[in-house]
Amino acid sequence: MSLRVKTYCVDNVQEGLQQIKKELGPDAIILQSRKVRKKGLLGLFAPPMIEITAAVDGSDNSHAKQKDFATEMRWQNEIGKLKQMMQQMFMLQQKQTLVEQGPYFPYWQQLVMQGVEEKLAQTILAEIEKEFGDGEPVKDEVMKLLLQKKIEQKILTEKLPADARILAFTGPTGVGKTTTLAKLAAHFALYQKKKVGMITIDTFRIGAVEQLRTYADITGIPIEVAMTPKDITRAMERLADRDLILVDTAGRSANNSLQVMELSSFLAQLPRAEIFLVLSVTTKTSDLYLIVDKFRQTGYNRLIFTKLDETSSYGAILNAISATGMPVTYLTTGQNVPDDLEEADAVKMAELILKG
Ligand SMILES: Nc1nc2c(ncn2[C@@H]2O[C@H](COP(=O)(O)OP(=O)(O)O)[C@@H](O)[C@H]2O)c(=O)[nH]1
Ligand SMILES: [Mg+2]
């Protein structure tokens, strides 16, 4: 009796079993199956293949031609069982690799050290494992590349639409709203030669106007102050000739729900505004989650991250994007007006998050 052994490399188990059945006949048995990668660099980015080794008693090969219904049924049954087993193995393996001391643990630790929230770090690695893992530890250089790509994917960025006319800045006190607004005002007025106007919403009469007024005096950019929501409409009329209107907001403790509600009633008066939530990367993750929730009612549709120069852990960026689903438009990197401002770039931000 001679044994015929053959190895098949296929995309999925079903395809493999069909081939085996066709070539070796219904009596073939599976000796081994495992996930493998395609050869070459491109293989890294392709889904893993399945290698199945099957054998049949070669002396009795004529069976292959007999289409016996009972055997057919038995095969169908086996296929079903095998598929189920492989699925279970895959799921188990995915869980196991992520627990402590698994091959992905150092990367999970690295992300968490960079301020990426634990669950989010786990999701990122689970996705990489699902897409590229084959049960064996991925080489460090390859893993770094995969992490970079995965994080780039998760960092939403979006430039301002060309026809954006009204930009409003909300966020907690002290994050850098007024400074960022001043940087952008200079940027648009000087570099893009736009006619810029400013409105400052001073709901709480805390003199937040002064900072911006001083700046307006130096640059000659007109400024309007709104003490009530109605003032907004009047200010808009006065700034009717402006190409771009930047709206500053202030509060005593901007985390206060009532104040955010009042602020929202001001912002609601603005026609078609781009509303930025300004966040500092130095903010604690737990506070960050509270802030993005509290400010939700302002209707913000974009994010700005400030104070990138003050930390070397940038996970907060990823946390906030994933919590809000909103894209980042600008980053600020210092106190200098107007220079310390950049357009958000996903590649660069992913690098920052990974390297610190
Ligand atoms: N290091 C650093 N400081 C910043 C940045 N942006 C703003 N600031 C400083 O943060 C402080 C608060 O800024 P301000 O614009 O008044 O914050 P607001 O209360 O949100 O309007 C000021 O001292 C700013 O100079 C930045 O990107 N990096
Ligand atoms: Mg301010």
Short mmCIF file of C-alpha atoms in Angstrom, two decimals, residues 5 18 25 54 59 89 92 114-115 117 127 135 164 191 204 207 214 238 283 288 312 334-335 351-352:
data_model
loop_
_atom_site.label_atom_id
_atom_site.label_comp_id
_atom_site.label_asym_id
_atom_site.label_seq_id
_atom_site.Cartn_x
_atom_site.Cartn_y
_atom_site.Cartn_z
CA VAL A 5 0.62 12.99 0.34
CA GLN A 18 -12.90 20.87 -2.44
CA GLY A 25 -10.93 11.50 -3.54
CA ALA A 54 -3.75 15.71 2.95
CA SER A 59 -3.27 1.85 -4.08
CA MET A 89 -8.97 28.24 17.13
CA LEU A 92 -8.95 31.80 20.88
CA GLN A 114 2.17 57.02 25.06
CA GLY A 115 -1.22 57.78 26.56
CA GLU A 117 -6.33 54.42 26.23
CA GLU A 127 -7.01 44.48 14.32
CA GLY A 135 0.03 32.83 15.09
CA ALA A 164 -15.60 78.09 5.08
CA TYR A 191 -0.60 84.73 3.90
CA PHE A 204 -19.58 85.82 31.71
CA GLY A 207 -12.88 90.57 30.51
CA THR A 214 -5.13 94.06 22.10
CA ARG A 238 -21.20 94.65 10.91
CA THR A 283 -5.07 66.94 29.37
CA LEU A 288 -10.58 64.57 28.06
CA SER A 312 6.11 63.73 24.64
CA GLY A 334 4.03 76.74 21.07
CA GLN A 335 3.06 80.24 22.22
CA GLU A 351 4.88 59.03 14.20
CA LEU A 352 4.52 61.28 17.23
#
